[in-house]
Short mmCIF file of C-alpha atoms and ligand atoms in Angstrom, two decimals:
data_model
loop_
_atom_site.label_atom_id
_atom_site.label_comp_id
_atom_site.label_asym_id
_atom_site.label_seq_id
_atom_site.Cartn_x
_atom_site.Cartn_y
_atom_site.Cartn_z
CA UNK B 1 26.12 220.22 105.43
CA UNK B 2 26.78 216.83 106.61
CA UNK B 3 28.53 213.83 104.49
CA UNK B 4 26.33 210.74 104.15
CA UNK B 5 26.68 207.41 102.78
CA UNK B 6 23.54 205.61 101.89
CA UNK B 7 22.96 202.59 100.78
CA UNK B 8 20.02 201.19 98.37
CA UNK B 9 18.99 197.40 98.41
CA UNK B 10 17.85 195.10 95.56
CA UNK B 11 14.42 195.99 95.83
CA UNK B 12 14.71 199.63 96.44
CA UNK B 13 16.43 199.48 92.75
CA UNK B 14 14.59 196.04 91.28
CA UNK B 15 12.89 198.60 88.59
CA UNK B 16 14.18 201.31 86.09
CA UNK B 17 11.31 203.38 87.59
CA UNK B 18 12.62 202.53 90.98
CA UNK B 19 16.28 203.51 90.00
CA UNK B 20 14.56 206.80 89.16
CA UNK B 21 13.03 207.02 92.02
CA UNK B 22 16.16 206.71 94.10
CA UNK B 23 17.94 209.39 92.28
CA UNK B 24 14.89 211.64 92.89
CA UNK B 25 15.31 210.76 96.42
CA UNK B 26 18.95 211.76 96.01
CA UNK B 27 18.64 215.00 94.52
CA UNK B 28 16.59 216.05 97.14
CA UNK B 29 19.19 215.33 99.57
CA UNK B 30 22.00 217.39 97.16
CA UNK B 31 19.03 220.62 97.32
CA UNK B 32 19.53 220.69 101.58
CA UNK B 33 23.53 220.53 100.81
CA UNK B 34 24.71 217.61 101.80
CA UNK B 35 27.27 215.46 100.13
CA UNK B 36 26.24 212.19 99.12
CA UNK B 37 27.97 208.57 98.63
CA UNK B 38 25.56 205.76 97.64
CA UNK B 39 25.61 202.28 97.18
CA UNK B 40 23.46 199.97 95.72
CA UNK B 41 22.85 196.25 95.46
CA UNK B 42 22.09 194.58 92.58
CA UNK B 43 18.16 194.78 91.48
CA UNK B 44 16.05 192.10 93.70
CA UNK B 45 16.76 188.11 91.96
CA UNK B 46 19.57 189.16 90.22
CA UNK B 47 21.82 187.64 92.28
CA UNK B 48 20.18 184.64 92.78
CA UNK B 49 19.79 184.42 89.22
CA UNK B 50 23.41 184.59 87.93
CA UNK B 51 24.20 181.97 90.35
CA UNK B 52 21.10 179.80 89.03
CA UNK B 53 23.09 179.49 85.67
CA UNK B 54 26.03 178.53 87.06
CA UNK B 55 24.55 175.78 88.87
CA UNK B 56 23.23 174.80 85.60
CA UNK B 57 26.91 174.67 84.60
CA UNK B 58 28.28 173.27 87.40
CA UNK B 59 27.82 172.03 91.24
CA UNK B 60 30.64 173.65 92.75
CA UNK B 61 32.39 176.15 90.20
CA UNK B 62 35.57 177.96 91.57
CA UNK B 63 34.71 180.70 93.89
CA UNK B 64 37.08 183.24 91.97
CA UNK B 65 34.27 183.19 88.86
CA UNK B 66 31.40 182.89 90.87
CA UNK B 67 33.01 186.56 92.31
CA UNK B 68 33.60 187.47 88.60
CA UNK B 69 29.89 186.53 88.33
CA UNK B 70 27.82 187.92 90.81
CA UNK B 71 29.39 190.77 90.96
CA UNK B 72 28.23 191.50 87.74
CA UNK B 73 24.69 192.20 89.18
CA UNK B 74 25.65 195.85 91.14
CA UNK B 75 27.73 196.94 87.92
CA UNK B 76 24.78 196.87 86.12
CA UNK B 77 22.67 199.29 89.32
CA UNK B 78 25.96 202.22 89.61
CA UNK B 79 25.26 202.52 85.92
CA UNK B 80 21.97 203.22 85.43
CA UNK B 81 21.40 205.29 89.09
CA UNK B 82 24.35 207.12 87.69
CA UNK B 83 22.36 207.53 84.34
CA UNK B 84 18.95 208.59 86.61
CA UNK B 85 20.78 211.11 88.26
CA UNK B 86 22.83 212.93 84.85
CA UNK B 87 19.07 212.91 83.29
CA UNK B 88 18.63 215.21 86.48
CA UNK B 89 20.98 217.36 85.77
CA UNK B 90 23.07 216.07 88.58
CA UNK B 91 27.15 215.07 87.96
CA UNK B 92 27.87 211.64 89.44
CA UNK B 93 30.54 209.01 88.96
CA UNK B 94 29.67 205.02 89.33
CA UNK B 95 32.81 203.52 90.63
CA UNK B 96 32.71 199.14 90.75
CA UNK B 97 34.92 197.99 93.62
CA UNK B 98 38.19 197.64 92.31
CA UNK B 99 37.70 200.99 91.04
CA UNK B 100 37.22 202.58 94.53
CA UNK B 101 39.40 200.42 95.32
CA UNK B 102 38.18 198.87 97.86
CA UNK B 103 41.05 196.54 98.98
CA UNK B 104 40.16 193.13 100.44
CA UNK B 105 41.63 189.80 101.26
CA UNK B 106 41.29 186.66 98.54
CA UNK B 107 38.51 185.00 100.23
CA UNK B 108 36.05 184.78 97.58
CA UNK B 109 32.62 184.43 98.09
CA UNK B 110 33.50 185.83 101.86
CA UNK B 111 36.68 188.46 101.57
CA UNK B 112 36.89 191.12 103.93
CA UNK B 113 37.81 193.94 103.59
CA UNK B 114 41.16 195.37 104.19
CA UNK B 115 41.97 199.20 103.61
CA UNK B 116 39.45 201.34 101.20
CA UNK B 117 41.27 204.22 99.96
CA UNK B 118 38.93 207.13 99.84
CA UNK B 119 41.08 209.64 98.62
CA UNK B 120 39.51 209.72 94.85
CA UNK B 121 36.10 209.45 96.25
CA UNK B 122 36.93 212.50 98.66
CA UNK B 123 38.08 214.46 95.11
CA UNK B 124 34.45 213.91 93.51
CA UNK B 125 32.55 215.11 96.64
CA UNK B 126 34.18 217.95 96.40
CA UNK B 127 34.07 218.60 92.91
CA UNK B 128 29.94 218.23 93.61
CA UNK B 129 29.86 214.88 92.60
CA UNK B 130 27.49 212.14 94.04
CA UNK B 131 29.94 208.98 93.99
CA UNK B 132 27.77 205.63 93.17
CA UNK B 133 29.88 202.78 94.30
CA UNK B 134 29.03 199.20 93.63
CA UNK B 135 27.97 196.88 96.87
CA UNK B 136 29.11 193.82 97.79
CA UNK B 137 32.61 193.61 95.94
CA UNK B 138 35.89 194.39 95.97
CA UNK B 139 39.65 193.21 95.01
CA UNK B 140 42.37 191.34 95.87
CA UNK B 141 46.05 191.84 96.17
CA UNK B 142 46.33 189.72 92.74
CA UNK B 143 43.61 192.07 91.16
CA UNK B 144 41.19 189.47 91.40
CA UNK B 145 37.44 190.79 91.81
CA UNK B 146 35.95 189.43 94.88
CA UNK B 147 32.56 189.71 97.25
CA UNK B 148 31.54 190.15 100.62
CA UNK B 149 29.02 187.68 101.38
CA UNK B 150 25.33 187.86 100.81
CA UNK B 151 23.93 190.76 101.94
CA UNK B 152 27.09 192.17 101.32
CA UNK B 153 26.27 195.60 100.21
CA UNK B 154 25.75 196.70 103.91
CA UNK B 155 29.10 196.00 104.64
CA UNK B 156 30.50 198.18 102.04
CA UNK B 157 28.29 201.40 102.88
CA UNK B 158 29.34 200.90 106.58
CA UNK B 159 33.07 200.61 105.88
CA UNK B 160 32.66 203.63 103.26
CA UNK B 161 31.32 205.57 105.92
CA UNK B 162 33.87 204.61 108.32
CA UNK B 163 37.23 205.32 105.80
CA UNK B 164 35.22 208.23 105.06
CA UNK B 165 34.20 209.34 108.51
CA UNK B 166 31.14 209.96 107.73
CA UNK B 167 28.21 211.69 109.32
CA UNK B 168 25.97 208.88 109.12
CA UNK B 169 25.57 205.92 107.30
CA UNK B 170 21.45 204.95 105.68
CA UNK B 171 20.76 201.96 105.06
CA UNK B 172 17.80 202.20 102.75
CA UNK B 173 15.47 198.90 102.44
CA UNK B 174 12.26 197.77 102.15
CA UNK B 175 11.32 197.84 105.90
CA UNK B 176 10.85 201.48 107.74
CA UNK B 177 13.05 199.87 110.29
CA UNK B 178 14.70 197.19 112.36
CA UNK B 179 11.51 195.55 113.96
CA UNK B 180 11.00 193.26 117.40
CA UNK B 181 10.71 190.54 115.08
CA UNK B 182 10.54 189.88 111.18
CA UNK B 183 7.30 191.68 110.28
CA UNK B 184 6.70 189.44 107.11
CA UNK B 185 6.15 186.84 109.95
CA UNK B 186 4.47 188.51 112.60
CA UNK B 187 1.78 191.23 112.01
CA UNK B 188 1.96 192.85 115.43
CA UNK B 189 5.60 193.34 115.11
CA UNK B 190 6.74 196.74 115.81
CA UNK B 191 9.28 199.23 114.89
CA UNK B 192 12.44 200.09 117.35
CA UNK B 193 13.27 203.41 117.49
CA UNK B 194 16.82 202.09 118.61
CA UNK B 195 18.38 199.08 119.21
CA UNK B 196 22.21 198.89 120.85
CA UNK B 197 25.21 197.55 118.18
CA UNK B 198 25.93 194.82 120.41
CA UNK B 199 21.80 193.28 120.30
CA UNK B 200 21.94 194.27 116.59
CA UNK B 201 24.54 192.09 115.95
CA UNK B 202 23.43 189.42 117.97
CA UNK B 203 19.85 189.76 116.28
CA UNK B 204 21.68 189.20 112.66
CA UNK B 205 24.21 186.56 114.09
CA UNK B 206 21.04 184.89 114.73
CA UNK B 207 19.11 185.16 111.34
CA UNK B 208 17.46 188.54 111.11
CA UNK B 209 18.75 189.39 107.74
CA UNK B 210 17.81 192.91 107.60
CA UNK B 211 21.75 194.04 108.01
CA UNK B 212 24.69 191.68 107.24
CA UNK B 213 26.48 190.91 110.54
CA UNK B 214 29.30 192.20 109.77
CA UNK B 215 28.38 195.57 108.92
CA UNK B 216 26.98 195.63 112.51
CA UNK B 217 30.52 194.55 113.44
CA UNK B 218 31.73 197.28 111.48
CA UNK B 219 29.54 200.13 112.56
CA UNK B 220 30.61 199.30 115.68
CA UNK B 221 34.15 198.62 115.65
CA UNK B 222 34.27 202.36 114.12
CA UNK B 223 31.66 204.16 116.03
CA UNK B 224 29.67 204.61 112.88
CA UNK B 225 26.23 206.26 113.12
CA UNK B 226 24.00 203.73 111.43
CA UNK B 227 20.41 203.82 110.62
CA UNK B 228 17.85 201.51 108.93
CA UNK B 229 14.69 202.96 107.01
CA UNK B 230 12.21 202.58 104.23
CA UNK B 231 13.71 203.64 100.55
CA UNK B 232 10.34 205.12 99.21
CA UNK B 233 8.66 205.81 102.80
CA UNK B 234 9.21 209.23 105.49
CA UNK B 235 10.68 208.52 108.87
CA UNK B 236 12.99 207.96 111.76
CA UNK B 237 13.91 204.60 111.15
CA UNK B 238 16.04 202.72 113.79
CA UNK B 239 19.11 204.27 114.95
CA UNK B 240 21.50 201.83 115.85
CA UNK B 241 23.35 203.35 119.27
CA UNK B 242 26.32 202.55 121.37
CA UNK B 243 24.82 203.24 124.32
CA UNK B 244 22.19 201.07 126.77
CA UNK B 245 19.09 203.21 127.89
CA UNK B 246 19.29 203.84 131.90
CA UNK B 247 15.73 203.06 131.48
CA UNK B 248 14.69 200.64 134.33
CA UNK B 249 10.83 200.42 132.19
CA UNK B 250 13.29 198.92 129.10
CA UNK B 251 12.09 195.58 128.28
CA UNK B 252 13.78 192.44 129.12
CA UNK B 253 13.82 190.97 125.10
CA UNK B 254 14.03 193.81 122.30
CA UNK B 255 13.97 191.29 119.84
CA UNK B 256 13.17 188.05 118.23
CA UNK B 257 15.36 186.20 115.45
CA UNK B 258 15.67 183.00 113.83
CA UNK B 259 16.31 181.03 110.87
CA UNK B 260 16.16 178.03 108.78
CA UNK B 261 19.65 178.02 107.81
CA UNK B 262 20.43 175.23 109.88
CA UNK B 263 20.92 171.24 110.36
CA UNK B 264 21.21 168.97 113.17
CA UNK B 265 23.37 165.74 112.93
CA UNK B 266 23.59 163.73 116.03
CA UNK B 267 26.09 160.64 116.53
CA UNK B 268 24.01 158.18 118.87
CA UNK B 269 26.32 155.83 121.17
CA UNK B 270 29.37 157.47 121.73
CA UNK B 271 31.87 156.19 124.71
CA UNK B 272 31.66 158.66 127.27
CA UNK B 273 35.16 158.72 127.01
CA UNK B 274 37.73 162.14 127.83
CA UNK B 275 38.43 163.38 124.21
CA UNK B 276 35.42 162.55 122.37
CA UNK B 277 34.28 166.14 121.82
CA UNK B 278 37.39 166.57 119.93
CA UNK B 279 37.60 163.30 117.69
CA UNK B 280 34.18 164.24 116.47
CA UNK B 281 34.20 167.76 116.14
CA UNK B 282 38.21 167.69 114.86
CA UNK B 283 37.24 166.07 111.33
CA UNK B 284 34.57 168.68 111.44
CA UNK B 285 36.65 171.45 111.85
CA UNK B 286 39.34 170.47 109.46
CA UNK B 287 36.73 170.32 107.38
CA UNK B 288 36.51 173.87 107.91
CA UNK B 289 32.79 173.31 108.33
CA UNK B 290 31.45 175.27 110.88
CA UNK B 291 29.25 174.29 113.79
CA UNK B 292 26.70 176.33 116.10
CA UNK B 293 25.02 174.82 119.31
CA UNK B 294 26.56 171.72 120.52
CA UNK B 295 24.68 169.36 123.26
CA UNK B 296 26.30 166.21 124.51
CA UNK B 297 24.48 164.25 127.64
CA UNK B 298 26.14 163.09 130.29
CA UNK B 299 26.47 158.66 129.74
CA UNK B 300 24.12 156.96 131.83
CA UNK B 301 25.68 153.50 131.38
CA UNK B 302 29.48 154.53 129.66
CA UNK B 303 27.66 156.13 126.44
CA UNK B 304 26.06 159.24 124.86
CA UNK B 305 24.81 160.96 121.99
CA UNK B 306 26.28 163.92 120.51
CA UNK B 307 24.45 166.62 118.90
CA UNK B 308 25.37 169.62 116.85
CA UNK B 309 23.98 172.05 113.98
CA UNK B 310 26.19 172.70 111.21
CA UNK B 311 24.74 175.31 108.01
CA UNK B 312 22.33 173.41 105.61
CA UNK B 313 24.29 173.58 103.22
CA UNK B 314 27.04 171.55 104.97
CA UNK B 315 24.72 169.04 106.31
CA UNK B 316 25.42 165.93 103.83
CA UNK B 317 29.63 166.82 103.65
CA UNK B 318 29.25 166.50 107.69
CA UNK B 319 27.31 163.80 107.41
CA UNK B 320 29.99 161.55 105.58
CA UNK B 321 32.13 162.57 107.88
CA UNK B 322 30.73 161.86 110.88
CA UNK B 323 29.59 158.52 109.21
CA UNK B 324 33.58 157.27 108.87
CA UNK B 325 33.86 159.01 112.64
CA UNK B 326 31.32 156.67 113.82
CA UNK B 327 32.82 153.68 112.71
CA UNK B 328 36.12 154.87 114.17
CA UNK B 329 34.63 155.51 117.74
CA UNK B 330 32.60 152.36 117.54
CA UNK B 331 29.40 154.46 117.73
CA UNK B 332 25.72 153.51 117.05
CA UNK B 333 24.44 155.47 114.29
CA UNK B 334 24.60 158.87 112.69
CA UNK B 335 21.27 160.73 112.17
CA UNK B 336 21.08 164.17 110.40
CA UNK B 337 18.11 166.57 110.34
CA UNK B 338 17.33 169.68 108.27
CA UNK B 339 14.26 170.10 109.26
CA UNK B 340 14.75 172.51 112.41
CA UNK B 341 14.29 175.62 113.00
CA UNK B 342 16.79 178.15 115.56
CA UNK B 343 14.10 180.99 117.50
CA UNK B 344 16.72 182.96 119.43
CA UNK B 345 15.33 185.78 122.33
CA UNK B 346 17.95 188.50 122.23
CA UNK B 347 18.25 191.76 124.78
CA UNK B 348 20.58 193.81 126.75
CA UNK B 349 17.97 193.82 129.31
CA UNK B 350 18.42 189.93 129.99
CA UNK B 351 21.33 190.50 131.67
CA UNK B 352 19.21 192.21 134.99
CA UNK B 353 16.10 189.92 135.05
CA UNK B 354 15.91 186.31 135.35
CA UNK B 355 13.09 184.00 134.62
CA UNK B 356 13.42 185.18 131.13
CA UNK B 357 14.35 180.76 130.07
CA UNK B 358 11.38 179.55 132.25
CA UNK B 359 9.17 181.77 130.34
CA UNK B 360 10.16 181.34 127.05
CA UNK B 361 10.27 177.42 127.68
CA UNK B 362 7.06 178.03 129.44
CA UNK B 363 5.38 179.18 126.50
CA UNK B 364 6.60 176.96 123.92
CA UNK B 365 5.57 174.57 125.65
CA UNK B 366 1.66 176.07 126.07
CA UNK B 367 1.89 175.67 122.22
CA UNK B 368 3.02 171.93 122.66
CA UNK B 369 6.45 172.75 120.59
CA UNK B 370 9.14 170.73 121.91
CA UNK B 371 12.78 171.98 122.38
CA UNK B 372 15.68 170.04 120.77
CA UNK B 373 18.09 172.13 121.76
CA UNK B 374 18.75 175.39 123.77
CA UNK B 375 21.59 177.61 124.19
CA UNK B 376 22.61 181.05 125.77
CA UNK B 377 24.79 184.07 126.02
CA UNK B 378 24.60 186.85 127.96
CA UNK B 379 22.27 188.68 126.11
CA UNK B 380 20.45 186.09 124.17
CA UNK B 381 18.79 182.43 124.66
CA UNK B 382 18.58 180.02 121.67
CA UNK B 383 16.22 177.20 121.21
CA UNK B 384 16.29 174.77 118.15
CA UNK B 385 12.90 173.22 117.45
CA UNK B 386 11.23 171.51 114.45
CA UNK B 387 10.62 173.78 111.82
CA UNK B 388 7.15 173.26 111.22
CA UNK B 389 6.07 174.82 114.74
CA UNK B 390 8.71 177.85 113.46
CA UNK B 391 5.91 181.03 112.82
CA UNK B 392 3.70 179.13 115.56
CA UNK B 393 6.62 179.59 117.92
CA UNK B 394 7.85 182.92 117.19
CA UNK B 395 4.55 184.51 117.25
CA UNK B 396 3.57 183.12 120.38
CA UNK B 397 7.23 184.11 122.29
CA UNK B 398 6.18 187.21 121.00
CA UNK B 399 3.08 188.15 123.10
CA UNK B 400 4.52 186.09 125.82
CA UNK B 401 7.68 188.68 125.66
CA UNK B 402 4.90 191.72 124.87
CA UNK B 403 6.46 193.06 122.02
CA UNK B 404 3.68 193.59 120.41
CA UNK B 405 3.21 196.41 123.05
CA UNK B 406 4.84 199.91 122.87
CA UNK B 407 7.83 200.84 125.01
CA UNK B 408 6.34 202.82 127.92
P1 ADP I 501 17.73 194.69 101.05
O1 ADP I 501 17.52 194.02 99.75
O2 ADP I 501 17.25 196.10 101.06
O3 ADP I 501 19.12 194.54 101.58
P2 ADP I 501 16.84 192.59 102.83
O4 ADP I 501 15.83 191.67 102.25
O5 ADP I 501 18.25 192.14 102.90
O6 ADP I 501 16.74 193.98 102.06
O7 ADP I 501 16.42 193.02 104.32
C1 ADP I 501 15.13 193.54 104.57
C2 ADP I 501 14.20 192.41 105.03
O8 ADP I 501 14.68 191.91 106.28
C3 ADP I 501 12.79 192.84 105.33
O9 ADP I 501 12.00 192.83 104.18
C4 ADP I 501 12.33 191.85 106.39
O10 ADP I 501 11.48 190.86 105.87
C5 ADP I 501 13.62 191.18 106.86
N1 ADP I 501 13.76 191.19 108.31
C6 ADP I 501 14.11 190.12 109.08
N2 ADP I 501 14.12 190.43 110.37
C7 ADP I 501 13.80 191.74 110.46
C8 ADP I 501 13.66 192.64 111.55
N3 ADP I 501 13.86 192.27 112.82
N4 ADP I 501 13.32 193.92 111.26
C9 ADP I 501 13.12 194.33 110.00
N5 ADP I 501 13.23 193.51 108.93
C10 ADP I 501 13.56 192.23 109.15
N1 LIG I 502 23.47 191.48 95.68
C1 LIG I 502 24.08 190.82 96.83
C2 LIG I 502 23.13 189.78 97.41
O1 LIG I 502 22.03 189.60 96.91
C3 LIG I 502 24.56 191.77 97.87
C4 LIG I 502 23.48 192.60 98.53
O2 LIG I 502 22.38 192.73 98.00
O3 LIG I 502 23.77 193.16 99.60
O4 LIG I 502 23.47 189.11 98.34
MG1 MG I 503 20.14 192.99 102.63
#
């Protein structure tokens, strides 16, 4: 008998019949012995929905009610799975956050969380309950209802399984798997039978949105066995490990990520003066806006231009800034860009073979896509190029990198 936590997505429960399904999927879990806490997202659009109407209300409404909002959305998903599974004869309990309670900071929109206590949940298991918690949410210190982030739900079935220690933690989606890249770009992308936490997280820090980064932080921080499969689909998944393979055949990149969350702004004709990062990346900060890659060229005659990416979101707020920074600093101009794209290479193996820049620059460049911007960690090497080359790019990095190939 083992205890798991799984965890159901928006489109795994965007239907009644789906909902059904789930708690079909559940019972046959409860028939091999095991004990079972689930949590589920809200169904797929809902989220996006409830914060459509209150942009209809208002630009920028106070983050405490947007919590009281969307969190609305997985309230509505513990009820009716819990419903699915009575008609089955099966006892469960839906539980919302607060209920749990899952304790968290006051951040809205972006709390963490703090302490879950798992004592109540712990009497329901063993009463032969399945416990149906609500993703995504949690409360404050005041009592205030608050979320995780988007995505969110992932966070809360990892940090469930970890108060709980649980046997594993399933995270159920619409995907049999973490793949080498996103396979509703690429075709030929293929299915990891593992992947280490610390690429993982680097593969979501850099726009693969198939877990939230910090459940990957999560898992582990608390050595939490975590695994990614298909809701309605048989089979292994990906098992996210702690370990690296001693595998000297391992490729160099195990994955590719990227994203169009971002924007570039660049301040043209700065002095090349000690200090300057700071004056222009100080407003920025205090701002609390935050930034990404950062490129500044050395001044050929006393000046330079300054480049960064902030989120999209952020772009015209850092904009204005900058604008008033410029004038301070006796710059040129301010230019701001939002149409660029990040393609990140990520892999433990990087850190034992080199070459692996030249030949992603190499083959970019076969394609004729320019690189704006480029930069690396240990694991992982970033480029930022226009966003119209984007699938172009990451499908050709892709057979450049082989991934389309099975792991001997
Ligand atoms: P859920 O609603 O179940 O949380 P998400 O939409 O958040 O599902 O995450 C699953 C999606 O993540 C997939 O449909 C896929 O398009 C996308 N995705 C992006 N990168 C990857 C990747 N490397 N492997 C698998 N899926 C990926
Ligand atoms: N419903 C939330 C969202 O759409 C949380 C989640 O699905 O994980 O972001
Ligand atoms: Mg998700």
């Amino acid at each position: 008998m083992a205890l798991i936590v799984q965890k159901y997505g928006g489109t795994s429960v965007g239907t009644v019949e789906r909902i059904q399904a789930v708690a079909d999927k559940i019972g046959r879990f409860l028939s091999e012995g095991h004990q079972i806490v689930v949590v589920v997202s809200a169904m797929s659009g809902e989220t996006n929905r409830l914060i459509g109407m209150a942009k209809q209300i208002q630009d920028d409404p106070t983050p405490r009610e947007m919590d009281v909002l969307v969190s609305t959305g997985e309230q509505v998903t513990i009820a009716l799975l819990s419903m699915a599974l009575h008609k089955l004869g099966i006892d469960a309990r839906s539980f919302t956050g607060g209920q749990v309670p899952i304790r968290t900071d006051s951040a809205f929109m972006k709390a963490r969380i703090e302490h879950i206590d798992e004592q109540s949940m712990r009497g329901d298991l063993a009463a032969g309950r399945v416990v149906v918690v609500a993703g995504f949410q949690g409360i404050d210190p005041e009592g205030n209802i608050t979320t995780l982030g988007r995505g969110g739900s992932d966070t809360t079935a990892v940090a469930l399984a970890a108060a709980l220690k649980a046997d594993e933690c399933q995270i159920y989606t619409d995907v049999d798997g973490v793949y080498t890249t996103d396979p509703r770009v690429v075709d030929s992308a293929r299915r990891l039978d593992h992947i280490t936490f610390e690429e993982m997280l680097e593969m979501a820090s850099q726009g693969s949105k198939v877990l939230q980064i910090r459940s990957v932080e999560f898992a582990g921080k608390y050595n939490v066995p975590l695994r990614v499969l298909h809701s309605f689909q048989e089979g292994p998944g990906t098992l996210i490990t702690v370990d690296e393979e001693v595998d000297m055949e391992k490729p160099v990149i195990s994955g590719i990520a990227f994203t169009r969350d971002e924007a570039k702004l660049t301040l043209r004709g700065v002095p090349d003066t000690p200090g300057i990062a700071y004056k222009i990346l100080g407003p920025i900060g205090d701002a609390n806006i935050e930034v990404d890659m950062i490129v500044q060229n050395v001044g050929a005659d006393g000046a330079t231009d300054f480049t960064f990416t902030v989120h999209r979101n952020e772009m015209a707020k850092a904009k204005k800034i900058l604008e008033q920074v410029a004038k301070d600093l006796g710059a040129r101009d301010v230019l701001a860009d939002d149409k660029i794209a990040k393609v990140s290479l990520v892999g433990v193996g990087m850190r034992s073979h080199a070459g692996v820049a030249s030949r992603m620059f190499q083959s970019l460049a076969s394609e004729g896509v320019n690189i704006e911007m480029i930069s690396t960690s240990e694991i992982k090497i970033s480029v930022v190029i226009a966003e119209k080359y984007l699938e172009l790019a990451v499908r050709a990095l892709h057979a450049a990198f082989e991934l389309d190939k099975p792991a001997s």
